[in-house]
Amino acid sequence: MLGRLASQRLREIRQVFRGLPQHIDSPDNNPDLPWEFTDTNKEKAKEILSHYPSNYKQSAVIPLLDLAQQQNGGWLPVSAMNHVAKVIEVAPIRVYEVATFYSMFNRTKVGRYHLLVCGTTPCMIRGSREIEEALLKHLGVKRNEVTKDGLFFCWRNGMHDNNIGTGYFCVLLLHNTLLSTTEDVTPNRVVEIVEALKRGEKPP
Amino acid sequence: MGLGQLASRALFRSTRLASSKPQLLLRRAIVSTPDLHNSGAAAAEAQPEPDLPKRNPVAGARVHFPNPDDVIEVFVDGYPVKIPKGMTVLQACEIAGVDIPRFCYHSRLSIAGNCRMCLVEVEKSPKPVASCAMPALPGKGWSFMKMVGFGMKIKTDTPLAKKAREGVMEFLLMNHPLDCPICDQGGECDLQDQSMAFGSDRGRFTEVKRSVVDKNLGPLVKTVMTRCIQCTRCVRFATEVAGVQDLGMLGRGSGEEIGTYVEKLMTSELSGNVIDICPVGALTSKPFAFKARNWELKGTESIDVTDAVGSNIRIDSRGPEVMRIVPRLNEDINEEWISDKTRFFYDGLKRQRLNDPMIRGADGRFKTVSWRDALAVVAEVIHQVKPEEIVGVAGKLSDAESMMALKDFLNTMGSNNIWCEGNGPNPNADLRSGYIMNTSINGLEKADVFLLVEAAMVNARIRKTVRATSAKVGYVGPPADFNYDHEHLGTGPETLTELSEGRHPFYSALSNAKNPAIIVGAGIFGRNDKDAIFSVVEKIAKNINAVRPDWNGLNVLLLNAAQAAALDLGLVPQSEKSIENAKFLYLMGADDENLDKLPNDAFVVYQGHHGDRGVYRANVILPASAFSEKEGTYANTEGCAQTTVPAVPTVGDARDDWKIIRALSEVAGVRLPYDSLSAIRSRISTVAPNLLNADEREAAAFSTSSLRPEVKEKMDNSAPFGTAVENFYMTDSITRASKIMAQCSASLSKK
């Protein structure tokens, strides 16, 4: 029984990765969909490429993937990765390898607001589980799911991220490039933040 | 090393030391036994040398010193060994006869260094080093000035090295499933062998193992990715040798998976080699899954006949059945790789086999008869026909002995209308260099510019050269998908004309090359303007100086296993139109010959091993044995003669090809003068003695470019080059009968 609980837990933990290292074609994410950098991004891409030697274009894969992810609203479809592969002149699998390695490259759709609750030991002691429960109940989703209007929620396990990690609760928000942390929240406060986000305001 | 040399070396060292170190000299003056008081290192290795047995390199490897001055000496477990500069510690240990365990290192792939199983202890190093990646260095410091005795000291059997191996093995086995009973690799698994030899006796893992989703790589490679130990050999093979960058390492940490990320099948023709390369049972052969264990199989070393490369294979059989085919090492021809067709066509040997002689009765149906009756009928008919109406065609898979017998038989009957399939209606067998790969497959590695005319099979070698030296490749022919950078110069003969006159831009690359290689595909043989095309190609060769005493860059890439031997033996028909006038046609395994023009009353005898296209028109069927059941000589496209060895007994009442013809000749009254294999081989030696020097490649003596007479025909510029091989997976009677090949051509053919 303990073993089953343990394996269940591990499976939950594994889902922290944004998608398995396998791609499954779906109507909005398949290699046949065309995808290109916008014109402004094409300029930015050229500028990024100029940082690297011309025979090592593949060194630019991470900045370019980041650019593609921002353009695409926080996640990378496989056609975007194929396009980046064409830009840096490598086989697509090399780009897939990089994208699956880094956890901040989302290969499945995430919502407009990406909320993470820190679940490391210090935060757990201060009650981050309750925060998480409150959030989940309020939003009506389970972990790693997207709500109907695109709010995404996830429980970060075991990583102190780039927050303090000294015993305050931390809620991080990732909104495209916006990365803000709100510390020392209570369950009520979290609901307030979510409502503020729904109205379109940036929480303090 | 002889004792005398050892003694002189010891003396040499002691005298040198004495002369250069005054304090030692002082000591020597006092003590009368100089050897005892010499510098410890010199004495220590001078003394044990006579006691150490001579070490043989692992697996009989030989060391090649590209630069004799660049030799360094290192010590492996106290044993000195001389290696060229740049060799790794692992290679040095191999020369010293010490086999270091490894998973990710492969001698033909780039170095990864991620398995850590090859850790050895090196003196003066704080931690064990990965021997596959560390270059073996000579010593440092003051001792560097001395040329003797102070190289890197490598220790492979110390407790530290052993502990490292046990630890690595423990880590590898942690996430490895307990699949040995159901895993195909059991019995030939590197992980099993190395854990027995180098691992600890017990594990300490009490957690939950991870499992991985299986990937679909096609009908040939079975994947159980849970067993993968992430050595990345398959990734490196696909990238470097096969040229398809499909596989990669996705994810990180314990969740790493080897896969293609998107659902992609491995369409490369070399994809089956990852089965050999994978050290565990993650990638195994799908057709061979759960069929046999490797200790049940008897391996027979033979030659592959599905294409003209003549790859060396080992046919693993259990009883009368061929269970699988694996490659053998042959540096010159196929290195360690075989194509998918070679590897998986063996199940065609069990289907559609002809096992009894048959005669077509008056109602059009075949009736099984005895050999006596069948041969009697054939002999009777052949005597009723005029000599010039007798025609013989040798098939793609015919060996030299049977072709010799057929030619002799037809010649004694008075006819010379005999040719081999694939050689075209009017082959030119005068000069050997006109139809073989003069550069030799191994020699292609030295070429720096390639011009390919409709050839697509020796790709792996060309790819190796292109990768190593950035050789340029120009290609004339229909648009094809090569796995290396190439320039598509054109699709028809007019491109060749442009090249010969120097008008084409690629011509400058050709003329500046030191070792240019021109490879003409054998599909040219089927064209009417073949001679004209050849003369143009030779003109190009002459202009770029491709044919020199030390380098002959003009090559012909043949398609079938029998073509080279046929042309060596002189199977050239007397007239091009022999099919139209034939009244008696002897097909020896020939299934792809165009029989449209054959008169309706011609009597056709089909002698072969599969009921393929040839039997539909046949009047008499004589069953013969396939290549895995007979001993035959085949010459590959570079002219190297190799022999197959019978691996399994033949089917039913079938006999060897040449024996059938010998029996037929006796019944027909024109008995051929040989009764045994050695007798027919001595007959071959009178015609083409190079076919008897097995495994030796005899270069052509004369080159066609200087000796070919003027050609009056004009090139047919309107007909662009077509592909010679329509479907790679189904090219001859055995592959057409194979279910696995059918699956491959349905799912893997490049459309």
Coordinates of C-alpha atoms in Angstrom, one line a residue, chain B residues 88-562:
Chain B
T88 CA 43.3 7.1 -26.1
V89 CA 44.1 5.2 -23.0
L90 CA 41.5 2.6 -23.9
Q91 CA 43.1 1.9 -27.2
A92 CA 46.5 1.7 -25.5
C93 CA 45.1 -0.9 -23.2
E94 CA 43.7 -2.8 -26.1
I95 CA 47.1 -3.0 -27.7
A96 CA 48.5 -4.2 -24.4
G97 CA 45.9 -7.0 -24.4
V98 CA 43.7 -5.6 -21.6
D99 CA 40.1 -5.4 -22.4
I100 CA 38.4 -2.5 -20.6
P101 CA 34.6 -2.7 -20.2
R102 CA 32.6 0.0 -21.9
F103 CA 29.1 0.6 -23.1
C104 CA 29.1 3.9 -24.9
Y105 CA 32.4 3.7 -26.7
H106 CA 32.5 2.2 -30.1
S107 CA 35.5 2.1 -32.3
R108 CA 33.6 3.4 -35.4
L109 CA 31.6 6.2 -33.7
S110 CA 32.6 9.4 -32.0
I111 CA 33.6 9.4 -28.4
A112 CA 30.8 10.2 -25.9
G113 CA 32.2 9.2 -22.5
N114 CA 28.9 9.2 -20.7
C115 CA 28.7 5.6 -19.5
R116 CA 31.7 5.8 -17.2
M117 CA 32.3 2.1 -17.3
C118 CA 35.8 2.4 -18.8
L119 CA 37.2 4.2 -15.7
V120 CA 40.8 3.2 -15.0
E121 CA 43.3 4.5 -12.5
V122 CA 46.1 6.6 -13.8
E123 CA 49.0 7.4 -11.6
K124 CA 49.1 11.0 -10.4
S125 CA 45.5 11.6 -11.3
P126 CA 43.2 12.4 -8.4
K127 CA 40.3 10.4 -9.7
P128 CA 39.8 7.6 -12.2
V129 CA 39.7 8.7 -15.8
A130 CA 37.4 7.7 -18.6
S131 CA 39.9 5.8 -20.7
C132 CA 37.8 6.1 -23.9
A133 CA 38.2 9.8 -23.9
M134 CA 41.5 10.5 -22.3
P135 CA 44.4 10.7 -24.7
A136 CA 47.4 8.6 -23.6
L137 CA 50.2 11.0 -22.8
P138 CA 53.8 10.6 -22.4
G139 CA 55.2 11.6 -19.0
K140 CA 56.0 15.1 -17.8
G141 CA 58.7 16.8 -16.0
W142 CA 62.3 16.1 -16.1
S143 CA 61.7 12.6 -17.2
F144 CA 60.1 13.9 -20.4
M145 CA 63.4 14.6 -21.8
K146 CA 64.3 11.0 -21.5
M147 CA 62.8 9.0 -24.3
V148 CA 62.6 5.9 -22.3
G149 CA 60.5 4.7 -19.4
F150 CA 58.3 7.5 -18.2
G151 CA 55.1 7.3 -20.0
M152 CA 51.6 7.5 -18.5
K153 CA 51.1 4.7 -16.0
I154 CA 47.7 3.1 -16.5
K155 CA 46.4 0.7 -13.9
T156 CA 43.3 -1.3 -14.7
D157 CA 43.3 -3.9 -12.0
T158 CA 43.7 -1.9 -8.8
P159 CA 41.0 -1.8 -6.1
L160 CA 40.1 1.7 -7.1
A161 CA 39.4 0.7 -10.7
K162 CA 37.4 -2.3 -9.6
K163 CA 35.4 -0.3 -7.2
A164 CA 34.6 2.3 -9.9
R165 CA 33.4 -0.4 -12.2
E166 CA 31.2 -2.0 -9.6
G167 CA 29.7 1.3 -8.7
V168 CA 29.0 2.2 -12.3
M169 CA 27.4 -1.1 -12.9
E170 CA 25.3 -0.7 -9.8
F171 CA 24.0 2.6 -11.1
L172 CA 23.3 1.2 -14.5
L173 CA 21.3 -1.7 -13.1
M174 CA 19.3 0.5 -10.9
N175 CA 16.8 1.5 -13.5
H176 CA 17.2 -1.5 -15.7
P177 CA 14.2 -3.8 -15.7
L178 CA 14.5 -7.5 -14.8
D179 CA 13.8 -8.5 -18.3
C180 CA 16.5 -11.1 -18.9
P181 CA 14.2 -14.1 -19.4
I182 CA 12.1 -12.2 -22.0
C183 CA 14.8 -10.1 -23.5
D184 CA 16.2 -11.1 -26.9
Q185 CA 19.6 -9.9 -26.1
G186 CA 20.0 -12.4 -23.3
G187 CA 23.1 -14.5 -24.0
E188 CA 24.8 -11.8 -26.1
C189 CA 24.1 -8.9 -23.8
D190 CA 27.0 -6.6 -22.9
L191 CA 25.3 -5.6 -19.7
Q192 CA 24.9 -9.3 -18.6
D193 CA 28.5 -10.1 -19.5
Q194 CA 30.0 -7.1 -17.9
S195 CA 28.0 -7.3 -14.7
M196 CA 29.1 -10.9 -14.3
A197 CA 32.7 -9.9 -14.9
F198 CA 33.0 -6.5 -13.3
G199 CA 29.9 -5.9 -11.2
S200 CA 29.3 -6.6 -7.6
D201 CA 27.4 -9.6 -6.4
R202 CA 24.5 -7.8 -4.8
G203 CA 22.5 -4.8 -5.3
R204 CA 21.2 -2.3 -2.8
F205 CA 18.3 -0.8 -4.7
T206 CA 15.0 -0.8 -2.9
E207 CA 13.2 2.0 -4.7
V208 CA 10.8 2.0 -7.7
K209 CA 12.3 1.7 -11.1
R210 CA 11.4 4.1 -13.9
S211 CA 9.8 2.9 -17.1
V212 CA 9.7 4.4 -20.5
V213 CA 7.2 4.4 -23.3
D214 CA 8.3 2.3 -26.3
K215 CA 8.9 4.1 -29.6
N216 CA 7.8 2.9 -33.0
L217 CA 10.8 2.9 -35.2
G218 CA 9.4 0.7 -38.0
P219 CA 8.9 -2.9 -38.9
L220 CA 12.6 -3.8 -38.4
V221 CA 13.7 -2.5 -35.1
K222 CA 11.9 -3.5 -31.9
T223 CA 12.2 -1.0 -29.1
V224 CA 11.8 -1.7 -25.4
M225 CA 13.1 1.7 -24.2
T226 CA 12.8 0.7 -20.5
R227 CA 15.9 -1.3 -21.0
C228 CA 17.9 1.6 -22.5
I229 CA 20.9 2.6 -20.6
Q230 CA 21.3 5.9 -22.5
C231 CA 24.7 5.1 -24.0
T232 CA 23.7 7.2 -27.1
R233 CA 25.4 4.7 -29.5
C234 CA 22.3 4.6 -31.6
V235 CA 22.1 8.4 -31.7
R236 CA 25.7 8.7 -32.8
F237 CA 25.3 5.9 -35.4
A238 CA 22.3 7.5 -36.9
T239 CA 24.0 10.9 -37.1
E240 CA 27.4 9.8 -38.3
V241 CA 27.2 6.6 -40.2
A242 CA 23.6 6.5 -41.5
G243 CA 23.3 10.2 -42.0
V244 CA 19.7 10.4 -40.8
Q245 CA 19.5 12.7 -37.8
D246 CA 16.3 11.1 -36.4
L247 CA 17.3 9.9 -33.0
G248 CA 18.1 12.1 -30.0
M249 CA 18.3 12.1 -26.3
L250 CA 15.3 13.9 -24.9
G251 CA 14.6 15.0 -21.4
R252 CA 17.2 15.0 -18.7
G253 CA 18.2 13.1 -15.6
S254 CA 16.5 9.8 -14.9
G255 CA 13.7 10.7 -17.3
E256 CA 16.0 10.7 -20.3
E257 CA 14.6 8.9 -23.3
I258 CA 16.1 8.1 -26.6
G259 CA 13.5 8.8 -29.2
T260 CA 12.6 10.7 -32.3
Y261 CA 10.3 13.1 -30.5
V262 CA 7.8 13.1 -33.4
E263 CA 6.5 9.8 -34.7
K264 CA 9.1 9.0 -37.3
L265 CA 10.1 5.6 -38.7
M266 CA 13.8 4.9 -39.3
T267 CA 13.8 4.9 -43.0
S268 CA 17.6 4.6 -43.5
E269 CA 18.8 1.5 -45.3
L270 CA 21.4 1.0 -42.5
S271 CA 18.8 1.2 -39.7
G272 CA 19.2 -2.5 -38.8
N273 CA 22.7 -1.9 -37.6
V274 CA 21.5 -0.2 -34.5
I275 CA 20.4 -3.7 -33.4
D276 CA 24.0 -4.8 -33.3
I277 CA 25.2 -1.5 -31.8
C278 CA 22.8 -1.4 -28.8
P279 CA 24.6 -3.1 -25.9
V280 CA 21.4 -4.0 -24.2
G281 CA 18.0 -5.3 -25.4
A282 CA 16.5 -1.9 -26.0
L283 CA 16.8 -2.1 -29.8
T284 CA 16.4 -5.6 -31.1
S285 CA 15.4 -7.2 -34.3
K286 CA 11.7 -7.3 -34.7
P287 CA 11.5 -10.3 -37.1
F288 CA 13.9 -12.2 -34.9
A289 CA 12.0 -11.4 -31.6
F290 CA 11.5 -14.4 -29.4
K291 CA 12.6 -16.8 -32.0
A292 CA 15.9 -18.2 -30.7
R293 CA 18.6 -17.7 -28.1
N294 CA 22.0 -17.0 -29.4
W295 CA 23.6 -20.2 -28.0
E296 CA 21.3 -22.4 -30.0
L297 CA 22.5 -20.9 -33.3
K298 CA 25.3 -22.1 -35.4
G299 CA 27.0 -19.3 -37.2
T300 CA 28.3 -19.8 -40.7
E301 CA 30.5 -17.2 -42.3
S302 CA 29.2 -16.4 -45.8
I303 CA 28.7 -13.6 -48.3
D304 CA 25.6 -11.6 -49.0
V305 CA 24.2 -11.8 -52.6
T306 CA 21.4 -9.3 -52.5
D307 CA 23.6 -6.6 -53.9
A308 CA 26.9 -6.2 -55.5
V309 CA 28.7 -5.1 -52.4
G310 CA 29.3 -8.6 -51.2
S311 CA 29.1 -7.8 -47.5
N312 CA 30.5 -10.4 -45.2
I313 CA 27.8 -11.9 -43.1
R314 CA 27.4 -14.7 -40.6
I315 CA 24.3 -16.8 -41.2
D316 CA 22.9 -18.0 -37.8
S317 CA 20.9 -21.1 -38.3
R318 CA 19.2 -23.6 -36.0
G319 CA 18.9 -26.9 -37.7
P320 CA 17.6 -26.5 -41.2
E321 CA 16.3 -23.0 -40.8
V322 CA 18.1 -19.7 -41.2
M323 CA 17.2 -17.7 -38.0
R324 CA 19.1 -14.4 -38.7
I325 CA 21.9 -12.8 -40.5
V326 CA 24.5 -10.6 -38.8
P327 CA 27.5 -8.8 -40.2
R328 CA 31.1 -9.9 -40.1
L329 CA 33.9 -7.5 -39.9
N330 CA 35.6 -6.7 -43.2
E331 CA 37.5 -3.5 -43.2
D332 CA 37.7 -3.2 -46.9
I333 CA 34.1 -3.9 -48.0
N334 CA 31.5 -3.4 -45.5
E335 CA 33.3 -2.5 -42.2
E336 CA 30.8 -3.7 -39.6
W337 CA 27.6 -2.7 -41.3
I338 CA 25.1 -4.4 -43.5
S339 CA 22.1 -3.0 -45.2
D340 CA 18.5 -3.8 -44.1
K341 CA 17.9 -5.9 -47.1
T342 CA 20.9 -8.1 -46.4
R343 CA 19.9 -8.4 -42.7
F344 CA 16.2 -9.2 -43.1
F345 CA 15.6 -11.0 -46.3
Y346 CA 16.3 -14.4 -44.9
D347 CA 12.6 -15.2 -44.4
G348 CA 12.3 -15.3 -48.1
L349 CA 14.4 -18.4 -48.1
K350 CA 11.6 -20.3 -46.5
R351 CA 8.8 -19.2 -48.8
Q352 CA 8.0 -20.0 -52.4
R353 CA 10.8 -22.6 -52.7
L354 CA 11.1 -24.9 -55.6
N355 CA 11.8 -28.3 -54.3
D356 CA 11.0 -30.9 -57.0
P357 CA 11.6 -30.9 -60.8
M358 CA 8.4 -30.2 -62.6
I359 CA 7.3 -30.3 -66.2
R360 CA 4.4 -28.4 -67.6
G361 CA 1.9 -30.8 -69.0
A362 CA -0.4 -30.4 -72.0
D363 CA -3.1 -28.7 -69.8
G364 CA -0.7 -26.0 -68.7
R365 CA -0.3 -27.2 -65.2
F366 CA 2.9 -28.3 -63.6
K367 CA 3.5 -31.9 -62.7
T368 CA 6.2 -33.1 -60.4
V369 CA 8.6 -35.6 -62.0
S370 CA 11.8 -37.2 -61.1
W371 CA 15.2 -35.7 -62.1
R372 CA 15.7 -38.4 -64.6
D373 CA 12.6 -37.6 -66.5
A374 CA 13.1 -33.9 -66.3
L375 CA 16.6 -34.0 -67.6
A376 CA 15.6 -36.4 -70.3
V377 CA 13.0 -34.1 -71.6
V378 CA 15.3 -31.1 -71.6
A379 CA 18.0 -33.0 -73.4
E380 CA 15.6 -34.2 -76.0
V381 CA 14.3 -30.7 -76.8
I382 CA 17.8 -29.2 -76.9
H383 CA 18.8 -31.5 -79.6
Q384 CA 15.9 -30.7 -81.8
V385 CA 16.8 -27.0 -81.8
K386 CA 19.4 -25.3 -84.0
P387 CA 22.4 -24.1 -82.1
E388 CA 21.9 -20.4 -82.8
E389 CA 18.4 -20.6 -81.3
I390 CA 19.7 -21.8 -77.9
V391 CA 19.8 -18.9 -75.4
G392 CA 21.0 -19.0 -71.8
V393 CA 20.5 -16.2 -69.2
A394 CA 22.3 -16.3 -65.9
G395 CA 20.4 -14.7 -63.0
K396 CA 21.3 -12.1 -60.5
L397 CA 22.2 -14.5 -57.7
S398 CA 24.3 -17.0 -59.8
D399 CA 27.7 -18.0 -58.6
A400 CA 30.7 -18.2 -60.8
E401 CA 30.8 -22.0 -60.9
S402 CA 27.3 -22.3 -62.3
M403 CA 27.8 -19.6 -64.8
M404 CA 31.0 -21.3 -66.0
A405 CA 29.1 -24.6 -66.3
L406 CA 26.2 -22.9 -68.2
K407 CA 28.6 -21.2 -70.6
D408 CA 30.5 -24.3 -71.2
F409 CA 27.4 -26.3 -71.8
L410 CA 25.9 -23.8 -74.3
N411 CA 29.2 -23.5 -76.1
T412 CA 29.5 -27.2 -76.5
M413 CA 26.0 -27.2 -77.9
G414 CA 27.2 -24.7 -80.4
S415 CA 25.6 -21.5 -79.1
N416 CA 27.1 -18.4 -77.6
N417 CA 24.0 -16.6 -76.7
I418 CA 24.5 -16.3 -73.0
W419 CA 24.5 -13.3 -70.8
C420 CA 23.9 -12.3 -67.2
E421 CA 20.9 -10.3 -66.1
G422 CA 21.5 -6.7 -65.6
N423 CA 24.4 -6.5 -67.9
G424 CA 22.4 -5.2 -70.8
P425 CA 22.1 -6.5 -74.3
N426 CA 25.6 -5.8 -75.4
P427 CA 28.0 -5.8 -72.5
N428 CA 31.6 -5.0 -73.1
A429 CA 33.7 -7.5 -71.2
D430 CA 36.9 -6.8 -72.9
L431 CA 38.6 -4.7 -70.3
R432 CA 38.0 -5.4 -66.7
S433 CA 38.4 -1.9 -65.7
G434 CA 35.3 -1.1 -67.6
Y435 CA 33.0 -2.8 -65.3
I436 CA 34.4 -2.9 -61.8
M437 CA 34.9 -0.4 -59.1
N438 CA 38.5 0.4 -59.8
T439 CA 39.1 2.5 -56.8
S440 CA 37.9 -0.3 -54.5
I441 CA 35.3 0.4 -51.8
N442 CA 38.0 1.1 -49.3
G443 CA 39.8 3.3 -51.6
L444 CA 36.8 5.6 -51.9
E445 CA 37.9 7.0 -48.5
K446 CA 40.9 8.6 -50.1
A447 CA 38.9 10.4 -52.8
D448 CA 38.2 14.0 -52.4
V449 CA 35.8 14.8 -55.2
F450 CA 33.0 12.5 -56.3
L451 CA 31.0 12.5 -59.4
L452 CA 28.1 10.1 -59.2
V453 CA 26.2 9.1 -62.3
E454 CA 23.0 7.4 -61.2
A455 CA 24.6 5.3 -58.4
A456 CA 23.1 5.0 -54.9
M457 CA 24.5 2.1 -53.0
V458 CA 28.0 2.5 -51.6
N459 CA 26.6 5.5 -49.8
A460 CA 27.9 4.8 -46.3
R461 CA 31.5 4.8 -47.5
I462 CA 31.0 8.0 -49.5
R463 CA 29.3 9.5 -46.5
K464 CA 32.2 8.6 -44.3
T465 CA 34.6 10.4 -46.7
V466 CA 32.4 13.4 -47.0
R467 CA 32.1 13.7 -43.3
A468 CA 35.8 13.2 -42.6
T469 CA 37.3 15.3 -45.3
S470 CA 34.4 17.5 -46.6
A471 CA 34.8 15.9 -50.0
K472 CA 32.6 17.4 -52.7
V473 CA 30.0 15.3 -54.4
G474 CA 28.3 16.1 -57.7
Y475 CA 25.4 14.0 -58.8
V476 CA 24.0 13.5 -62.3
G477 CA 20.7 11.6 -62.4
P478 CA 17.1 11.8 -61.1
P479 CA 16.6 13.8 -58.0
A480 CA 17.6 11.5 -55.1
D481 CA 17.9 11.9 -51.4
F482 CA 21.4 11.5 -50.2
N483 CA 22.3 11.8 -46.6
Y484 CA 25.3 14.1 -47.2
D485 CA 25.8 17.4 -49.0
H486 CA 25.8 17.0 -52.7
E487 CA 25.2 19.1 -55.7
H488 CA 22.7 18.0 -58.2
L489 CA 24.3 18.8 -61.5
G490 CA 21.6 17.6 -63.9
T491 CA 19.5 14.7 -64.9
G492 CA 20.6 13.6 -68.3
P493 CA 23.5 12.9 -70.6
E494 CA 23.8 16.5 -71.7
T495 CA 25.2 17.3 -68.3
L496 CA 27.9 14.8 -68.9
T497 CA 28.7 16.4 -72.3
E498 CA 29.0 19.8 -70.6
L499 CA 31.3 18.3 -68.0
S500 CA 33.5 16.7 -70.5
E501 CA 33.9 19.9 -72.4
G502 CA 34.6 21.8 -69.3
R503 CA 31.6 24.1 -69.6
H504 CA 29.9 23.0 -66.4
P505 CA 30.8 24.9 -63.2
F506 CA 31.4 21.7 -61.3
Y507 CA 34.2 20.9 -63.7
S508 CA 36.6 23.2 -61.8
A509 CA 36.1 21.2 -58.6
L510 CA 36.8 18.0 -60.5
S511 CA 39.9 19.2 -62.2
N512 CA 41.4 20.6 -59.0
A513 CA 40.9 17.4 -57.1
K514 CA 43.9 15.3 -56.1
N515 CA 42.0 12.0 -56.1
P516 CA 38.8 12.4 -58.1
A517 CA 36.4 9.5 -58.2
I518 CA 33.7 9.0 -60.8
I519 CA 31.1 6.4 -60.0
V520 CA 28.9 5.3 -62.8
G521 CA 25.9 3.2 -61.9
A522 CA 25.2 0.0 -63.7
G523 CA 21.7 1.2 -64.7
I524 CA 23.6 2.7 -67.7
F525 CA 24.1 -0.8 -69.0
G526 CA 20.5 -1.1 -70.0
R527 CA 20.5 2.0 -72.2
N528 CA 21.1 1.9 -75.9
D529 CA 23.6 4.7 -75.9
K530 CA 25.7 3.1 -73.2
D531 CA 28.9 3.1 -75.2
A532 CA 28.5 6.7 -76.0
I533 CA 27.9 7.6 -72.4
F534 CA 30.9 5.6 -71.3
S535 CA 33.2 7.3 -73.8
V536 CA 32.0 10.7 -72.5
V537 CA 32.7 9.7 -69.0
E538 CA 36.1 8.5 -69.9
K539 CA 36.8 11.7 -71.6
I540 CA 36.0 13.5 -68.4
A541 CA 38.2 11.1 -66.5
K542 CA 41.1 11.8 -68.9
N543 CA 40.6 15.5 -68.6
I544 CA 40.7 15.5 -64.9
N545 CA 43.5 13.0 -64.7
A546 CA 41.5 10.5 -62.8
V547 CA 43.3 7.5 -64.1
R548 CA 46.8 7.4 -63.1
P549 CA 49.2 4.5 -62.1
D550 CA 48.6 5.2 -58.5
W551 CA 45.0 6.0 -58.5
N552 CA 42.2 4.9 -60.8
G553 CA 39.1 7.0 -60.1
L554 CA 36.8 5.7 -62.8
N555 CA 34.4 3.2 -61.3
V556 CA 31.4 1.3 -62.3
L557 CA 28.9 0.4 -59.5
L558 CA 27.3 -2.9 -60.3
L559 CA 23.8 -3.8 -59.0
N560 CA 23.8 -7.6 -58.8
A561 CA 26.0 -10.1 -57.2
A562 CA 26.5 -12.1 -60.4

